[in-house]
Amino acid sequence: MKETNDKMNDMSRREFLRRLGLGAGSAMAMMAFEPFGAMAKSKQTGEGEKDDVRMTYRVQHGSGEQISLLGFGMMRLPNDQEETNRLVDYAIAHGVNYFDTAPMYMGGQSEVLTGNALSRYPRDKYYVATKMSNQNRRSWSFDASRRMYETSMERLKVDYIDYYLLHSIGGGMDSLRGRFLDNGVLDFLLKEREAGHIKHLGFSYHGDVRDFDWLLDHQDEYHWDFVQIQMNFLDWRHASLNKGGWKKDADAEYLYSKCEKTGVQCVVMEPLRGGAFGRMASELTSQLKAVRPDDSTARWAFRWVGSFNNILTTLSGMNRMDHLEDNVKTFSPLDPCTDAENKLLASIADQMAGFPTIPCTTCAYCMPCPYGVNIPGNFAYYNEAVNDHVLPLPDKGAADYASRKQQFEDGYRKALPEEKEWASKCQDCEVCLSKCPQQIRIPNQMARIVETLRRR
């Protein structure tokens, strides 16, 4: 009976691969491998027991490296080395081997915490990614950019970087030329890759799709090894939702398809849209629970992303052990979405597109505000009120207008207890606009919140 069940399970897996259109090489890339040997042990538990999980890996084109399909995003780490070590130990013990950071994360502290945690392991047991985060014009010079690159090496305690990115491409061609082309920085990074100090060179994209197209259209010159894009089941066809159209953006379907056609693998960021999928309206969550009662909305989102062949790894910012444990289970091994599940998620995305939320992922790139406004805090509460159907407010003559208005006001003051953080303190200075990777017209949205609070 066990032999029969094993054969059926094998056939079921092969059927999944066939339906996804995977060839022999891609099928191998989706296979699960024991993390660092059959007797991998968890430093976090110290119990010395054999891990039962089997992480799903993808193969990096060219090098043949096995990269865990779950990548650890280090942007929102606990600012505590011992706790960071505990998270990293659990991740590595359970097969996660890709760790993504940047000089601007936590004011540089993320690279320090990441370097201290990873340097306790043999160098060939992990892949570290960091970025040229020279968005500030003061860091556009060649010398400043080179210092940033060398400082990353020092903080990470490495003599080579596995995955290095031009950070947050999409500010327009003037920005692209100023940050990387005219100052010689990209030429320098290409030479560093040739020398082996950078193993894989790529870029992360937010914003103006013309920058994205230009870089991929020059693939014969630059030979990008990977591209990091924002991709989830909502942004697949609704990426420009509520952004105000102040830059030419593109849906994830276009970004992914162009990378695939160009032969460049994708690293995925924001698979949970900044945690928005964990705060979905109850009627949307119930549709998912009806199909898979035990699965979190996060697991649905990860399974959807991981079902695409050209995804190298999927980043998740995990600063809590319970989130890390749940995500590891999702990818150990990955259970790809079926056609019916994909249709359900597409339907839910269409429904979410009808919700007047603000597409903030709480990355906090916009902070600090010169006037003290808590920008992500304002947007997070506003979106919560929308998902809870407190907003939008009904007509003033409606029977429940006053109660819902009061509920919004009370919740707002509870979420943002200090008046200096309120949307009303926004001075429309627009300093935040160029920093926002989602291209949100932040002052306009602040005015929207103020108007809602003022309605009588």
XYZ file of C-alpha atoms in Angstrom, residues 107-359:
253
model
C 20.352 53.224 8.794
C 23.033 50.660 7.987
C 22.359 48.540 11.042
C 20.739 45.818 8.937
C 24.018 45.110 7.153
C 25.836 45.016 10.504
C 23.330 42.609 12.082
C 23.267 40.462 8.943
C 27.051 40.336 8.687
C 27.481 39.379 12.333
C 24.859 36.635 12.080
C 26.034 35.099 8.801
C 29.770 35.304 9.501
C 29.337 32.553 12.097
C 28.774 30.129 9.196
C 31.110 28.850 6.461
C 31.077 31.316 3.582
C 29.835 28.753 1.067
C 26.691 28.012 3.105
C 24.845 31.266 2.372
C 24.293 33.841 -0.370
C 24.111 37.483 0.653
C 22.557 40.268 -1.420
C 23.035 43.975 -0.867
C 22.645 47.104 -2.928
C 24.051 50.377 -4.217
C 21.591 52.591 -2.330
C 22.865 55.900 -3.691
C 19.434 57.510 -4.115
C 20.507 60.684 -2.318
C 22.142 63.119 -4.737
C 24.999 63.611 -2.271
C 25.985 59.985 -2.885
C 25.876 60.138 -6.685
C 29.611 60.769 -7.084
C 31.866 57.874 -7.971
C 33.864 58.196 -4.736
C 30.769 58.268 -2.517
C 29.230 55.295 -4.331
C 32.450 53.300 -4.123
C 32.696 54.017 -0.389
C 29.140 52.707 0.008
C 30.075 49.502 -1.810
C 33.233 48.986 0.259
C 31.408 49.760 3.503
C 28.859 47.056 2.663
C 31.716 44.559 2.307
C 33.071 45.585 5.707
C 29.718 45.445 7.478
C 28.852 42.068 5.950
C 32.330 40.716 6.765
C 32.831 39.303 3.275
C 35.408 39.654 0.513
C 32.819 39.119 -2.212
C 29.085 39.761 -2.535
C 26.920 37.050 -4.063
C 24.113 39.272 -5.384
C 24.634 43.001 -5.859
C 21.897 45.354 -7.057
C 21.511 48.833 -8.439
C 18.926 49.848 -5.862
C 15.471 51.187 -6.729
C 15.755 51.900 -10.433
C 12.800 53.887 -11.750
C 13.396 57.531 -10.932
C 13.687 58.451 -14.607
C 16.591 58.411 -17.044
C 18.197 61.528 -15.535
C 18.417 59.712 -12.203
C 19.669 56.517 -13.834
C 22.403 58.373 -15.676
C 23.375 60.444 -12.660
C 23.530 57.504 -10.247
C 25.147 54.834 -12.410
C 26.052 55.718 -15.992
C 27.675 59.142 -16.295
C 29.692 58.791 -13.068
C 31.280 55.448 -14.027
C 29.680 53.490 -11.181
C 28.117 50.832 -13.413
C 31.398 50.368 -15.289
C 33.110 49.889 -11.920
C 30.560 47.300 -10.793
C 30.904 45.395 -14.069
C 34.664 45.210 -13.475
C 34.062 44.055 -9.906
C 31.900 41.238 -11.249
C 34.595 40.321 -13.762
C 37.129 40.212 -10.907
C 34.852 37.950 -8.845
C 34.163 40.455 -6.070
C 30.540 40.433 -7.211
C 29.183 37.057 -8.254
C 25.846 38.197 -9.721
C 24.852 41.716 -10.754
C 21.291 42.956 -11.103
C 18.925 45.785 -10.242
C 15.720 46.349 -8.302
C 12.904 48.206 -10.011
C 10.305 50.667 -8.736
C 8.644 53.364 -10.747
C 9.258 54.540 -14.261
C 9.099 51.489 -16.526
C 11.191 53.247 -19.162
C 14.258 52.741 -16.935
C 13.418 49.050 -16.572
C 12.997 48.652 -20.337
C 16.221 50.508 -21.115
C 18.337 48.328 -18.833
C 16.885 45.062 -20.135
C 17.091 46.290 -23.721
C 20.850 46.603 -23.127
C 21.177 43.024 -21.872
C 23.775 42.233 -24.557
C 25.975 44.933 -23.029
C 25.403 44.477 -19.298
C 24.445 40.782 -18.989
C 22.201 41.188 -15.960
C 22.136 38.044 -13.834
C 18.812 38.831 -12.135
C 16.208 41.565 -11.665
C 14.270 42.237 -8.469
C 10.625 43.169 -9.049
C 7.525 43.703 -6.930
C 5.209 40.821 -7.743
C 2.097 39.484 -6.078
C -1.374 38.433 -7.171
C -2.727 41.994 -6.808
C 0.114 43.810 -8.583
C 0.031 41.240 -11.380
C -2.584 43.370 -13.138
C -3.326 46.198 -10.673
C 0.112 47.695 -9.920
C -0.884 51.289 -10.651
C -3.868 51.197 -8.305
C -4.477 54.593 -6.637
C -0.967 55.853 -7.360
C -2.110 58.977 -9.107
C -0.234 58.269 -12.324
C 2.629 60.683 -11.707
C 5.074 58.197 -13.232
C 4.744 55.597 -15.924
C 4.416 52.370 -13.958
C 3.816 48.808 -15.174
C 1.986 45.771 -13.880
C 3.992 42.826 -12.570
C 2.739 40.705 -15.463
C 4.645 42.946 -17.880
C 7.796 43.042 -15.726
C 7.902 39.291 -15.233
C 7.190 38.531 -18.883
C 9.914 40.852 -20.148
C 12.473 39.330 -17.764
C 11.472 35.851 -18.871
C 11.726 36.737 -22.558
C 15.121 38.362 -21.963
C 16.371 35.272 -20.146
C 16.875 37.033 -16.805
C 15.647 35.430 -13.593
C 13.482 37.342 -11.123
C 13.878 37.921 -7.428
C 10.499 38.856 -5.945
C 9.957 41.553 -3.339
C 6.691 42.466 -1.638
C 4.976 39.109 -2.262
C 2.611 40.069 0.588
C 2.372 43.706 -0.539
C 3.879 44.993 2.677
C 1.672 42.741 4.783
C -1.534 43.987 3.138
C -2.630 40.431 2.405
C -2.563 39.704 6.112
C -5.079 42.525 6.635
C -7.515 41.685 3.844
C -11.217 42.297 4.258
C -12.906 39.398 6.050
C -15.148 38.532 3.102
C -12.064 38.058 0.913
C -10.234 35.964 3.483
C -13.296 33.757 3.892
C -13.166 32.871 0.179
C -9.649 31.501 0.656
C -10.547 29.720 3.901
C -13.384 27.946 2.115
C -10.827 26.233 -0.124
C -7.895 25.732 2.270
C -9.154 26.271 5.833
C -5.763 25.837 7.505
C -3.754 28.144 5.227
C -2.902 31.737 6.063
C -3.348 34.412 3.414
C 0.445 34.719 3.415
C 0.782 31.073 2.428
C -1.615 31.623 -0.483
C 0.434 34.604 -1.677
C 3.740 32.745 -1.442
C 2.380 29.694 -3.232
C 1.128 31.925 -6.048
C 4.526 33.590 -6.550
C 6.478 30.356 -6.237
C 4.380 28.722 -8.956
C 6.172 30.784 -11.621
C 9.165 29.081 -13.252
C 11.365 32.138 -13.668
C 11.375 33.132 -9.977
C 14.770 32.538 -8.382
C 13.775 33.440 -4.834
C 10.925 35.171 -3.010
C 11.845 37.654 -0.297
C 9.974 37.924 2.953
C 10.840 40.358 5.713
C 10.671 38.083 8.747
C 11.323 39.653 12.143
C 9.179 37.206 14.128
C 9.824 33.527 14.648
C 6.204 32.501 14.032
C 6.243 34.199 10.613
C 9.548 32.546 9.754
C 8.274 29.118 10.800
C 5.072 29.460 8.755
C 6.963 30.655 5.682
C 9.479 27.822 5.915
C 6.617 25.324 5.972
C 5.098 26.922 2.890
C 8.261 26.337 0.860
C 9.206 22.929 2.316
C 8.337 21.854 -0.284
C 6.294 24.328 -2.302
C 2.787 23.224 -3.284
C 2.125 25.195 -6.502
C -1.275 26.779 -7.039
C -3.734 24.905 -9.213
C -5.550 26.510 -12.132
C -8.676 26.851 -10.007
C -6.727 28.515 -7.186
C -5.102 30.944 -9.631
C -8.555 31.928 -10.899
C -9.748 32.460 -7.326
C -6.787 34.709 -6.522
C -7.332 36.680 -9.739
C -10.960 37.205 -8.690
C -9.898 38.349 -5.225
C -7.370 40.747 -6.798
C -10.155 42.258 -8.901
C -12.260 42.685 -5.768
C -9.349 44.258 -3.871
C -8.827 46.677 -6.752
C -12.273 48.037 -5.978
C -11.295 48.910 -2.417
C -10.163 52.562 -2.090
C -6.986 51.676 -0.202
C -3.625 53.442 -0.467
C -0.932 51.143 -1.957
